[in-house]
PDB file of C-alpha atoms in Angstrom:
ATOM      1  CA  MET A   1     -10.486 -39.931 -39.771  1.00 36.00           C
ATOM      2  CA  ASN A   2     -13.416 -37.878 -38.515  1.00 35.00           C
ATOM      3  CA  LEU A   3     -11.999 -34.571 -37.098  1.00 32.00           C
ATOM      4  CA  ARG A   4     -15.340 -33.002 -36.271  1.00 35.00           C
ATOM      5  CA  PRO A   5     -15.404 -33.755 -32.495  1.00 35.00           C
ATOM      6  CA  LEU A   6     -11.904 -32.284 -32.062  1.00 33.00           C
ATOM      7  CA  LEU A   7     -12.812 -29.111 -33.949  1.00 34.00           C
ATOM      8  CA  LEU A   8     -15.953 -28.636 -31.890  1.00 34.00           C
ATOM      9  CA  THR A   9     -14.071 -28.725 -28.610  1.00 36.00           C
ATOM     10  CA  LEU A  10     -11.288 -26.365 -29.667  1.00 34.00           C
ATOM     11  CA  PRO A  11     -13.218 -23.068 -29.211  1.00 36.00           C
ATOM     12  CA  VAL A  12     -14.263 -24.139 -25.725  1.00 32.00           C
ATOM     13  CA  LEU A  13     -10.646 -24.625 -24.702  1.00 28.00           C
ATOM     14  CA  LEU A  14      -9.581 -21.262 -26.107  1.00 29.00           C
ATOM     15  CA  LEU A  15     -12.209 -19.378 -24.104  1.00 26.00           C
ATOM     16  CA  VAL A  16     -10.846 -20.379 -20.685  1.00 29.00           C
ATOM     17  CA  PRO A  17      -9.317 -17.199 -19.109  1.00 31.00           C
ATOM     18  CA  VAL A  18      -5.989 -17.111 -17.299  1.00 34.00           C
ATOM     19  CA  PHE A  19      -7.391 -14.856 -14.532  1.00 34.00           C
ATOM     20  CA  SER A  20     -11.003 -14.807 -13.510  1.00 38.00           C
ATOM     21  CA  GLN A  21     -12.741 -11.658 -12.305  1.00 43.00           C
ATOM     22  CA  ALA A  22     -12.638 -12.998  -8.741  1.00 47.00           C
ATOM     23  CA  CYS A  23      -8.892 -13.616  -8.877  1.00 56.00           C
ATOM     24  CA  THR A  24      -7.807 -13.927  -5.248  1.00 50.00           C
ATOM     25  CA  VAL A  25      -5.737 -16.126  -2.972  1.00 53.00           C
ATOM     26  CA  THR A  26      -5.036 -19.764  -2.240  1.00 55.00           C
ATOM     27  CA  GLY A  27      -3.662 -21.106   1.003  1.00 55.00           C
ATOM     28  CA  ASN A  28      -1.089 -23.894   1.102  1.00 49.00           C
ATOM     29  CA  THR A  29      -2.003 -25.508  -2.187  1.00 40.00           C
ATOM     30  CA  ASN A  30      -0.126 -26.112  -5.402  1.00 32.00           C
ATOM     31  CA  ASN A  31      -3.237 -25.511  -7.484  1.00 32.00           C
ATOM     32  CA  PRO A  32      -3.857 -21.779  -7.989  1.00 33.00           C
ATOM     33  CA  ASP A  33      -7.480 -22.476  -8.858  1.00 34.00           C
ATOM     34  CA  GLY A  34      -8.066 -24.070  -5.458  1.00 38.00           C
ATOM     35  CA  GLY A  35      -9.323 -27.438  -6.622  1.00 37.00           C
ATOM     36  CA  SER A  36      -8.582 -30.475  -8.706  1.00 36.00           C
ATOM     37  CA  SER A  37      -7.868 -29.999 -12.398  1.00 36.00           C
ATOM     38  CA  GLY A  38     -10.554 -32.434 -13.519  1.00 38.00           C
ATOM     39  CA  SER A  39     -10.301 -35.458 -15.743  1.00 38.00           C
ATOM     40  CA  SER A  40      -9.089 -35.165 -19.329  1.00 38.00           C
ATOM     41  CA  GLY A  41     -12.196 -36.845 -20.741  1.00 40.00           C
ATOM     42  CA  SER A  42     -12.527 -39.374 -23.505  1.00 40.00           C
ATOM     43  CA  SER A  43     -11.256 -38.650 -27.003  1.00 39.00           C
ATOM     44  CA  GLY A  44     -14.508 -36.993 -27.987  1.00 40.00           C
ATOM     45  CA  SER A  45     -15.503 -35.212 -24.769  1.00 41.00           C
ATOM     46  CA  SER A  46     -14.174 -32.051 -23.201  1.00 39.00           C
ATOM     47  CA  GLY A  47     -13.579 -33.615 -19.778  1.00 40.00           C
ATOM     48  CA  SER A  48     -14.952 -32.583 -16.399  1.00 38.00           C
ATOM     49  CA  SER A  49     -14.296 -29.106 -15.108  1.00 37.00           C
ATOM     50  CA  GLY A  50     -12.780 -30.217 -11.797  1.00 37.00           C
ATOM     51  CA  SER A  51     -13.909 -29.676  -8.240  1.00 35.00           C
ATOM     52  CA  SER A  52     -13.738 -26.301  -6.538  1.00 33.00           C
ATOM     53  CA  GLY A  53     -11.448 -27.638  -3.800  1.00 33.00           C
ATOM     54  CA  SER A  54     -11.638 -27.135  -0.039  1.00 31.00           C
ATOM     55  CA  SER A  55      -8.346 -25.358   0.738  1.00 35.00           C
ATOM     56  CA  GLY A  56      -8.114 -22.920  -2.174  1.00 41.00           C
ATOM     57  CA  ILE A  57     -10.297 -19.811  -2.365  1.00 40.00           C
ATOM     58  CA  CYS A  58      -9.557 -18.352  -5.784  1.00 46.00           C
ATOM     59  CA  ALA A  59     -13.270 -18.561  -6.522  1.00 46.00           C
ATOM     60  CA  VAL A  60     -14.051 -16.368  -3.482  1.00 55.00           C
ATOM     61  CA  PRO A  61     -13.987 -12.620  -4.198  1.00 75.00           C
ATOM     62  CA  ASN A  62     -12.226 -10.427  -1.635  1.00 89.00           C
ATOM     63  CA  HIS A  63     -12.148  -7.085  -3.414  1.00 85.00           C
ATOM     64  CA  THR A  64     -14.066  -5.125  -0.735  1.00 92.00           C
ATOM     65  CA  ARG A  65     -13.545  -4.583   2.983  1.00 94.00           C
ATOM     66  CA  GLU A  66     -16.805  -6.412   3.635  1.00 94.00           C
ATOM     67  CA  THR A  67     -15.509  -9.515   1.860  1.00 94.00           C
ATOM     68  CA  ALA A  68     -11.965  -9.410   3.279  1.00 96.00           C
ATOM     69  CA  TYR A  69     -10.530 -12.913   3.473  1.00 95.00           C
ATOM     70  CA  PRO A  70      -9.428 -13.960   7.007  1.00 96.00           C
ATOM     71  CA  ILE A  71      -5.840 -15.175   6.916  1.00 96.00           C
ATOM     72  CA  ALA A  72      -3.858 -17.210   9.417  1.00 98.00           C
ATOM     73  CA  LEU A  73      -0.706 -15.525  10.688  1.00 98.00           C
ATOM     74  CA  GLY A  74       2.365 -17.542   9.800  1.00 98.00           C
ATOM     75  CA  THR A  75       0.700 -19.231   6.808  1.00 97.00           C
ATOM     76  CA  ALA A  76       2.074 -18.785   3.284  1.00 97.00           C
ATOM     77  CA  TYR A  77      -0.395 -17.913   0.515  1.00 95.00           C
ATOM     78  CA  SER A  78      -0.235 -17.673  -3.260  1.00 93.00           C
ATOM     79  CA  ALA A  79      -2.486 -15.066  -4.806  1.00 92.00           C
ATOM     80  CA  CYS A  80      -3.391 -13.247  -7.978  1.00 89.00           C
ATOM     81  CA  LEU A  81      -4.623  -9.738  -8.570  1.00 89.00           C
ATOM     82  CA  ALA A  82      -6.928  -9.152 -11.513  1.00 86.00           C
ATOM     83  CA  GLU A  83      -6.682  -6.021 -13.612  1.00 83.00           C
ATOM     84  CA  ASP A  84      -7.876  -2.967 -11.626  1.00 80.00           C
ATOM     85  CA  ASP A  85      -8.773  -5.288  -8.718  1.00 87.00           C
ATOM     86  CA  LYS A  86      -8.107  -5.121  -4.965  1.00 91.00           C
ATOM     87  CA  ASN A  87      -7.399  -7.961  -2.552  1.00 94.00           C
ATOM     88  CA  PHE A  88      -8.541  -7.379   1.038  1.00 96.00           C
ATOM     89  CA  TYR A  89      -7.428  -9.615   3.920  1.00 97.00           C
ATOM     90  CA  SER A  90      -8.142  -9.514   7.648  1.00 98.00           C
ATOM     91  CA  PHE A  91      -6.500 -10.862  10.779  1.00 98.00           C
ATOM     92  CA  THR A  92      -6.682 -10.370  14.544  1.00 98.00           C
ATOM     93  CA  ALA A  93      -3.531  -9.892  16.609  1.00 98.00           C
ATOM     94  CA  PRO A  94      -2.975 -12.532  19.319  1.00 98.00           C
ATOM     95  CA  ALA A  95      -4.114 -11.557  22.811  1.00 97.00           C
ATOM     96  CA  ASP A  96      -0.603 -11.550  24.304  1.00 96.00           C
ATOM     97  CA  ALA A  97      -0.433  -8.867  26.995  1.00 93.00           C
ATOM     98  CA  GLU A  98       2.992  -7.815  25.726  1.00 94.00           C
ATOM     99  CA  GLY A  99       1.664  -7.052  22.244  1.00 96.00           C
ATOM    100  CA  GLY A 100       3.818  -7.784  19.214  1.00 98.00           C
ATOM    101  CA  TYR A 101       4.511  -7.001  15.607  1.00 98.00           C
ATOM    102  CA  ILE A 102       3.738  -8.324  12.135  1.00 98.00           C
ATOM    103  CA  VAL A 103       6.275  -8.752   9.341  1.00 98.00           C
ATOM    104  CA  THR A 104       4.659  -9.030   5.915  1.00 98.00           C
ATOM    105  CA  ASP A 105       6.553 -10.446   2.943  1.00 98.00           C
ATOM    106  CA  ILE A 106       5.097 -10.148  -0.565  1.00 97.00           C
ATOM    107  CA  THR A 107       7.396 -11.990  -2.947  1.00 97.00           C
ATOM    108  CA  ASN A 108       7.493 -13.502  -6.440  1.00 96.00           C
ATOM    109  CA  VAL A 109       5.608 -10.455  -7.666  1.00 94.00           C
ATOM    110  CA  SER A 110       4.905 -10.187 -11.389  1.00 89.00           C
ATOM    111  CA  GLY A 111       3.438  -6.663 -11.268  1.00 91.00           C
ATOM    112  CA  PHE A 112       3.697  -3.330  -9.419  1.00 94.00           C
ATOM    113  CA  VAL A 113       2.270  -4.087  -5.970  1.00 95.00           C
ATOM    114  CA  SER A 114       1.115  -1.737  -3.226  1.00 95.00           C
ATOM    115  CA  GLY A 115       0.362  -2.611   0.422  1.00 97.00           C
ATOM    116  CA  HIS A 116      -1.935  -0.878   2.924  1.00 98.00           C
ATOM    117  CA  PHE A 117      -2.697  -1.546   6.606  1.00 98.00           C
ATOM    118  CA  PHE A 118      -5.882  -0.362   8.366  1.00 98.00           C
ATOM    119  CA  THR A 119      -7.452  -0.805  11.784  1.00 97.00           C
ATOM    120  CA  SER A 120     -10.669  -2.650  10.970  1.00 96.00           C
ATOM    121  CA  SER A 121     -12.885  -1.006  13.597  1.00 94.00           C
ATOM    122  CA  ASP A 122     -12.698   2.443  12.004  1.00 94.00           C
ATOM    123  CA  ASN A 123     -10.963   1.775   8.649  1.00 95.00           C
ATOM    124  CA  GLY A 124      -8.201   4.091   9.838  1.00 95.00           C
ATOM    125  CA  GLU A 125      -5.301   3.930   7.404  1.00 97.00           C
ATOM    126  CA  ILE A 126      -2.019   3.203   9.175  1.00 97.00           C
ATOM    127  CA  ILE A 127       0.338   2.981   6.217  1.00 97.00           C
ATOM    128  CA  THR A 128       0.366   2.864   2.409  1.00 96.00           C
ATOM    129  CA  THR A 129       3.581   1.985   0.613  1.00 96.00           C
ATOM    130  CA  GLN A 130       5.056   0.258  -2.418  1.00 95.00           C
ATOM    131  CA  PRO A 131       8.467  -0.962  -3.622  1.00 95.00           C
ATOM    132  CA  ALA A 132      10.728   1.040  -5.917  1.00 91.00           C
ATOM    133  CA  ASN A 133       9.666  -0.645  -9.136  1.00 92.00           C
ATOM    134  CA  ALA A 134       7.398  -3.205 -10.785  1.00 91.00           C
ATOM    135  CA  GLY A 135       8.278  -6.821 -10.070  1.00 92.00           C
ATOM    136  CA  ALA A 136      10.000  -5.970  -6.774  1.00 95.00           C
ATOM    137  CA  ALA A 137       9.169  -7.686  -3.496  1.00 97.00           C
ATOM    138  CA  LEU A 138       7.591  -5.743  -0.634  1.00 97.00           C
ATOM    139  CA  LYS A 139       8.424  -6.161   3.075  1.00 98.00           C
ATOM    140  CA  LEU A 140       6.300  -4.344   5.672  1.00 98.00           C
ATOM    141  CA  TYR A 141       6.279  -4.193   9.470  1.00 98.00           C
ATOM    142  CA  LEU A 142       3.422  -3.255  11.786  1.00 98.00           C
ATOM    143  CA  ALA A 143       3.263  -2.926  15.588  1.00 98.00           C
ATOM    144  CA  VAL A 144       0.018  -4.558  16.744  1.00 98.00           C
ATOM    145  CA  ALA A 145      -2.024  -4.302  19.930  1.00 98.00           C
ATOM    146  CA  PRO A 146      -3.431  -7.385  21.712  1.00 98.00           C
ATOM    147  CA  GLY A 147      -6.721  -8.647  20.253  1.00 98.00           C
ATOM    148  CA  VAL A 148      -7.101  -5.816  17.708  1.00 98.00           C
ATOM    149  CA  LYS A 149      -8.411  -6.658  14.234  1.00 98.00           C
ATOM    150  CA  TYR A 150      -6.602  -5.309  11.167  1.00 98.00           C
ATOM    151  CA  THR A 151      -7.271  -5.130   7.435  1.00 98.00           C
ATOM    152  CA  PHE A 152      -4.504  -5.602   4.871  1.00 98.00           C
ATOM    153  CA  LEU A 153      -5.040  -4.460   1.283  1.00 97.00           C
ATOM    154  CA  VAL A 154      -2.958  -5.539  -1.696  1.00 96.00           C
ATOM    155  CA  ASP A 155      -3.564  -3.676  -4.947  1.00 93.00           C
ATOM    156  CA  HIS A 156      -1.922  -2.205  -8.031  1.00 92.00           C
ATOM    157  CA  TYR A 157       0.357   0.756  -7.326  1.00 91.00           C
ATOM    158  CA  ALA A 158      -0.403   2.409 -10.673  1.00 82.00           C
ATOM    159  CA  GLY A 159      -2.938   0.175 -12.402  1.00 77.00           C
ATOM    160  CA  GLY A 160      -1.847  -2.390 -14.930  1.00 79.00           C
ATOM    161  CA  PRO A 161      -2.564  -5.964 -15.970  1.00 86.00           C
ATOM    162  CA  ALA A 162      -3.290  -8.908 -13.691  1.00 89.00           C
ATOM    163  CA  PHE A 163      -0.367 -10.403 -11.785  1.00 90.00           C
ATOM    164  CA  THR A 164       0.461 -13.061  -9.218  1.00 92.00           C
ATOM    165  CA  TYR A 165       2.271 -12.887  -5.879  1.00 94.00           C
ATOM    166  CA  ASP A 166       3.127 -14.899  -2.775  1.00 96.00           C
ATOM    167  CA  MET A 167       2.332 -13.544   0.674  1.00 97.00           C
ATOM    168  CA  LYS A 168       3.039 -14.337   4.318  1.00 98.00           C
ATOM    169  CA  LEU A 169       2.252 -12.356   7.486  1.00 98.00           C
ATOM    170  CA  ALA A 170       4.285 -13.534  10.492  1.00 98.00           C
ATOM    171  CA  TYR A 171       3.722 -12.502  14.116  1.00 98.00           C
ATOM    172  CA  THR A 172       6.355 -12.023  16.840  1.00 98.00           C
ATOM    173  CA  LYS A 173       5.458 -11.395  20.489  1.00 98.00           C
ATOM    174  CA  ASN A 174       7.232  -8.481  22.146  1.00 97.00           C
ATOM    175  CA  ASP A 175       9.915  -9.261  24.698  1.00 96.00           C
ATOM    176  CA  ASP A 176       8.963  -6.476  27.106  1.00 97.00           C
ATOM    177  CA  PRO A 177       9.569  -7.160  30.814  1.00 96.00           C
ATOM    178  CA  ALA A 178       7.638  -3.982  31.691  1.00 97.00           C
ATOM    179  CA  ALA A 179       4.700  -4.507  29.318  1.00 96.00           C
ATOM    180  CA  ALA A 180       2.128  -4.416  32.128  1.00 96.00           C
ATOM    181  CA  ALA A 181       3.651  -1.355  33.828  1.00 97.00           C
ATOM    182  CA  LYS A 182       1.490   1.233  32.067  1.00 96.00           C
ATOM    183  CA  THR A 183       0.123   2.829  35.247  1.00 96.00           C
ATOM    184  CA  LYS A 184       1.381   3.617  38.737  1.00 96.00           C
ATOM    185  CA  GLU A 185      -0.717   0.749  40.071  1.00 97.00           C
ATOM    186  CA  THR A 186       1.089  -1.780  37.868  1.00 97.00           C
ATOM    187  CA  ALA A 187       4.567  -0.235  38.144  1.00 98.00           C
ATOM    188  CA  VAL A 188       7.695  -2.408  38.186  1.00 98.00           C
ATOM    189  CA  GLN A 189       9.398  -2.382  41.583  1.00 98.00           C
ATOM    190  CA  LEU A 190      12.996  -1.146  41.327  1.00 98.00           C
ATOM    191  CA  VAL A 191      15.863  -2.025  43.637  1.00 98.00           C
ATOM    192  CA  LEU A 192      18.563   0.597  44.265  1.00 98.00           C
ATOM    193  CA  SER A 193      21.581   0.213  41.972  1.00 98.00           C
ATOM    194  CA  LYS A 194      19.991  -2.677  40.078  1.00 98.00           C
ATOM    195  CA  PRO A 195      18.953  -2.076  36.425  1.00 98.00           C
ATOM    196  CA  SER A 196      15.469  -3.043  35.230  1.00 98.00           C
ATOM    197  CA  SER A 197      14.427  -3.392  31.566  1.00 98.00           C
ATOM    198  CA  GLY A 198      11.638  -2.136  29.336  1.00 98.00           C
ATOM    199  CA  LEU A 199      10.807  -1.665  25.663  1.00 97.00           C
ATOM    200  CA  PHE A 200       9.707   1.427  23.753  1.00 97.00           C
ATOM    201  CA  MET A 201       6.882  -0.402  22.018  1.00 96.00           C
ATOM    202  CA  ALA A 202       3.151   0.145  21.479  1.00 96.00           C
ATOM    203  CA  GLY A 203       0.641  -1.218  18.964  1.00 97.00           C
ATOM    204  CA  TYR A 204      -1.955   0.415  16.749  1.00 97.00           C
ATOM    205  CA  LYS A 205      -5.504   0.505  18.118  1.00 97.00           C
ATOM    206  CA  ALA A 206      -6.392   3.265  15.649  1.00 96.00           C
ATOM    207  CA  ALA A 207      -4.558   4.969  12.791  1.00 95.00           C
ATOM    208  CA  THR A 208      -2.130   6.675  15.213  1.00 94.00           C
ATOM    209  CA  ILE A 209      -0.504   5.620  18.492  1.00 95.00           C
ATOM    210  CA  PRO A 210      -0.741   8.085  21.420  1.00 93.00           C
ATOM    211  CA  GLU A 211       2.669   9.004  22.867  1.00 93.00           C
ATOM    212  CA  ALA A 212       1.481   7.949  26.329  1.00 94.00           C
ATOM    213  CA  ASP A 213       1.167   4.330  25.140  1.00 95.00           C
ATOM    214  CA  TYR A 214       4.970   4.122  25.141  1.00 96.00           C
ATOM    215  CA  ASN A 215       5.264   5.118  28.813  1.00 97.00           C
ATOM    216  CA  ARG A 216       6.270   2.544  31.416  1.00 98.00           C
ATOM    217  CA  TYR A 217       6.224   3.054  35.207  1.00 98.00           C
ATOM    218  CA  PHE A 218       8.980   1.954  37.576  1.00 98.00           C
ATOM    219  CA  LYS A 219       8.643   2.641  41.315  1.00 98.00           C
ATOM    220  CA  ILE A 220      11.208   2.912  44.077  1.00 98.00           C
ATOM    221  CA  ASP A 221      11.347   4.053  47.710  1.00 98.00           C
ATOM    222  CA  LEU A 222      13.804   6.920  48.204  1.00 98.00           C
ATOM    223  CA  THR A 223      14.988   8.921  51.176  1.00 98.00           C
ATOM    224  CA  ALA A 224      15.105  12.710  51.160  1.00 98.00           C
ATOM    225  CA  GLY A 225      18.281  14.032  49.558  1.00 97.00           C
ATOM    226  CA  THR A 226      19.518  13.285  46.045  1.00 97.00           C
ATOM    227  CA  ALA A 227      19.226  10.390  43.600  1.00 97.00           C
ATOM    228  CA  THR A 228      20.851   9.619  40.261  1.00 96.00           C
ATOM    229  CA  VAL A 229      18.537   8.197  37.607  1.00 97.00           C
ATOM    230  CA  LYS A 230      19.872   6.698  34.366  1.00 96.00           C
ATOM    231  CA  LEU A 231      17.965   5.589  31.263  1.00 97.00           C
ATOM    232  CA  GLU A 232      20.483   3.577  29.237  1.00 97.00           C
ATOM    233  CA  ASN A 233      20.778   1.287  26.241  1.00 97.00           C
ATOM    234  CA  VAL A 234      18.151   3.333  24.371  1.00 97.00           C
ATOM    235  CA  ALA A 235      17.276   2.086  20.856  1.00 97.00           C
ATOM    236  CA  SER A 236      18.863   4.000  17.982  1.00 95.00           C
ATOM    237  CA  ASP A 237      15.522   5.271  16.593  1.00 95.00           C
ATOM    238  CA  VAL A 238      14.144   6.610  19.909  1.00 96.00           C
ATOM    239  CA  LEU A 239      14.300  10.215  21.130  1.00 95.00           C
ATOM    240  CA  SER A 240      13.597   9.552  24.791  1.00 96.00           C
ATOM    241  CA  GLN A 241      13.022  11.266  28.084  1.00 95.00           C
ATOM    242  CA  PHE A 242      12.050  10.253  31.595  1.00 97.00           C
ATOM    243  CA  GLU A 243      10.107  11.895  34.378  1.00 97.00           C
ATOM    244  CA  VAL A 244      10.506  11.433  38.106  1.00 98.00           C
ATOM    245  CA  ILE A 245       7.150  11.874  39.860  1.00 98.00           C
ATOM    246  CA  ASP A 246       6.065  11.487  43.457  1.00 97.00           C
ATOM    247  CA  SER A 247       3.057   9.611  44.813  1.00 95.00           C
ATOM    248  CA  SER A 248       0.825  12.673  44.339  1.00 96.00           C
ATOM    249  CA  ASN A 249       1.803  12.923  40.632  1.00 95.00           C
ATOM    250  CA  THR A 250       3.986  15.992  41.141  1.00 97.00           C
ATOM    251  CA  VAL A 251       6.808  16.005  38.586  1.00 97.00           C
ATOM    252  CA  VAL A 252      10.091  16.237  40.492  1.00 96.00           C
ATOM    253  CA  ALA A 253      12.332  16.151  37.401  1.00 96.00           C
ATOM    254  CA  THR A 254      12.230  15.730  33.614  1.00 95.00           C
ATOM    255  CA  VAL A 255      15.375  14.642  31.774  1.00 95.00           C
ATOM    256  CA  THR A 256      15.540  14.562  27.973  1.00 94.00           C
ATOM    257  CA  ALA A 257      17.998  12.981  25.544  1.00 93.00           C
ATOM    258  CA  HIS A 258      19.791  15.239  23.077  1.00 89.00           C
ATOM    259  CA  ASN A 259      19.248  13.009  20.030  1.00 92.00           C
ATOM    260  CA  ASP A 260      17.926   9.645  18.862  1.00 93.00           C
ATOM    261  CA  GLY A 261      19.583   6.748  20.657  1.00 93.00           C
ATOM    262  CA  ALA A 262      21.152   8.946  23.356  1.00 93.00           C
ATOM    263  CA  ASN A 263      20.953   7.910  27.008  1.00 94.00           C
ATOM    264  CA  PRO A 264      19.418  10.586  29.263  1.00 91.00           C
ATOM    265  CA  ALA A 265      20.811  10.708  32.802  1.00 85.00           C
ATOM    266  CA  SER A 266      20.103  12.983  35.755  1.00 82.00           C
ATOM    267  CA  THR A 267      23.305  15.008  35.936  1.00 79.00           C
ATOM    268  CA  PRO A 268      23.415  16.661  38.387  1.00 82.00           C
ATOM    269  CA  ALA A 269      21.443  14.310  40.612  1.00 93.00           C
ATOM    270  CA  VAL A 270      17.701  14.757  41.154  1.00 95.00           C
ATOM    271  CA  SER A 271      16.693  16.477  44.371  1.00 96.00           C
ATOM    272  CA  ILE A 272      14.348  14.248  46.379  1.00 97.00           C
ATOM    273  CA  PRO A 273      12.278  16.577  48.597  1.00 96.00           C
ATOM    274  CA  SER A 274      11.011  13.995  51.080  1.00 97.00           C
ATOM    275  CA  THR A 275      11.208  10.335  51.901  1.00 98.00           C
ATOM    276  CA  GLY A 276       8.625   8.254  50.054  1.00 98.00           C
ATOM    277  CA  THR A 277       7.727   6.318  46.920  1.00 98.00           C
ATOM    278  CA  TYR A 278       8.746   7.787  43.564  1.00 98.00           C
ATOM    279  CA  TYR A 279       8.068   6.721  39.985  1.00 98.00           C
ATOM    280  CA  ILE A 280      10.486   6.782  37.041  1.00 98.00           C
ATOM    281  CA  VAL A 281       8.543   7.052  33.769  1.00 98.00           C
ATOM    282  CA  PRO A 282      10.534   6.535  30.545  1.00 97.00           C
ATOM    283  CA  GLY A 283       8.758   7.680  27.391  1.00 96.00           C
ATOM    284  CA  LEU A 284       9.102   9.540  24.120  1.00 95.00           C
ATOM    285  CA  TYR A 285      10.307  13.123  24.147  1.00 92.00           C
ATOM    286  CA  ALA A 286       7.359  15.511  23.632  1.00 77.00           C
ATOM    287  CA  GLY A 287       6.755  15.792  19.910  1.00 65.00           C
ATOM    288  CA  GLY A 288       8.868  12.736  19.217  1.00 67.00           C
ATOM    289  CA  SER A 289       7.502   9.726  17.405  1.00 70.00           C
ATOM    290  CA  LEU A 290       8.439   6.212  16.450  1.00 84.00           C
ATOM    291  CA  LYS A 291       7.885   4.624  13.074  1.00 92.00           C
ATOM    292  CA  ALA A 292       5.731   1.741  14.274  1.00 96.00           C
ATOM    293  CA  ALA A 293       4.709   0.787  10.715  1.00 97.00           C
ATOM    294  CA  GLY A 294       6.791   0.973   7.569  1.00 97.00           C
ATOM    295  CA  GLN A 295       8.652  -0.695   4.755  1.00 96.00           C
ATOM    296  CA  GLY A 296      11.813  -2.729   5.222  1.00 95.00           C
ATOM    297  CA  PRO A 297      13.292  -4.462   8.289  1.00 96.00           C
ATOM    298  CA  VAL A 298      11.828  -3.836  11.745  1.00 97.00           C
ATOM    299  CA  PRO A 299      13.232  -0.814  13.632  1.00 97.00           C
ATOM    300  CA  ASP A 300      15.748  -1.176  16.437  1.00 97.00           C
ATOM    301  CA  SER A 301      13.108  -0.160  19.003  1.00 97.00           C
ATOM    302  CA  PHE A 302      11.015  -3.288  18.301  1.00 97.00           C
ATOM    303  CA  THR A 303      13.581  -5.530  19.969  1.00 97.00           C
ATOM    304  CA  HIS A 304      16.094  -3.292  21.786  1.00 97.00           C
ATOM    305  CA  LYS A 305      15.382  -3.111  25.515  1.00 98.00           C
ATOM    306  CA  TYR A 306      16.425  -0.122  27.617  1.00 98.00           C
ATOM    307  CA  THR A 307      17.427  -0.164  31.285  1.00 98.00           C
ATOM    308  CA  VAL A 308      16.464   2.078  34.212  1.00 98.00           C
ATOM    309  CA  THR A 309      18.804   2.384  37.181  1.00 97.00           C
ATOM    310  CA  VAL A 310      18.442   4.518  40.333  1.00 97.00           C
ATOM    311  CA  THR A 311      21.182   5.094  42.912  1.00 97.00           C
ATOM    312  CA  GLN A 312      21.458   7.104  46.099  1.00 97.00           C
ATOM    313  CA  PRO A 313      24.519   8.104  48.091  1.00 94.00           C
TER     314      PRO A 313
END
């Protein structure tokens, strides 16, 4: 038997690397190389190399911001990170007026992964975090603003060899009945003694969220005298307050909670100097903040609606 053809092909097979330099991601495909495996060839030939494939993108480098791969929210991806490499991805938040949040799951990790979120317009870093140890999964949450573009970076936490991972970024729209009530002109109309709901929620447009983005405006017509204002059912991670202002923006009263999750109420009742339209403005206590991006499950404030109620004698 002539073994020469077999011996000639053996070195070629041994030189095929497990991870290429442009080791990146594939979307919804069982082939991590993003294409067909190629034919095996006749007994004396090495076989064809296989097509590059249309759905996989492992041959496309995404190790810079400029080459960030655009991902579809809600789609599962399988990816690989070459030694000392970085994987950049990009996505744009849906244009829902209510805004929403992203939950990122990085699973089936064979290395020590790190995750980073940025606003793409200014490369402002929102959060950088990693799990407790190598091989652990990573779950992240991020409050997003309508139509804003973000960059997501996956890299090695402390260097190391190439590894693989699965990834999915899922979007949920906020359930905020007062989402549009961010000014006096768009305020929610209150009815005496009837509670109305809102959500302490705002999305990143830059690396930080201004406190004023959490404010919501509720308006009500009151007669001169006194009124009792209650902000109730406050989320456990929110240190809240509310202001009562008149139509000329004069602050009539400011009531602050004593601790996170507490319900501020106007006790004694607020003095209403004259008959007219007043605005109740729930917001964060001055100097307070919410963790709108982080590791682990989403905070209570992402889904926990508060209520505003005004009564008069």
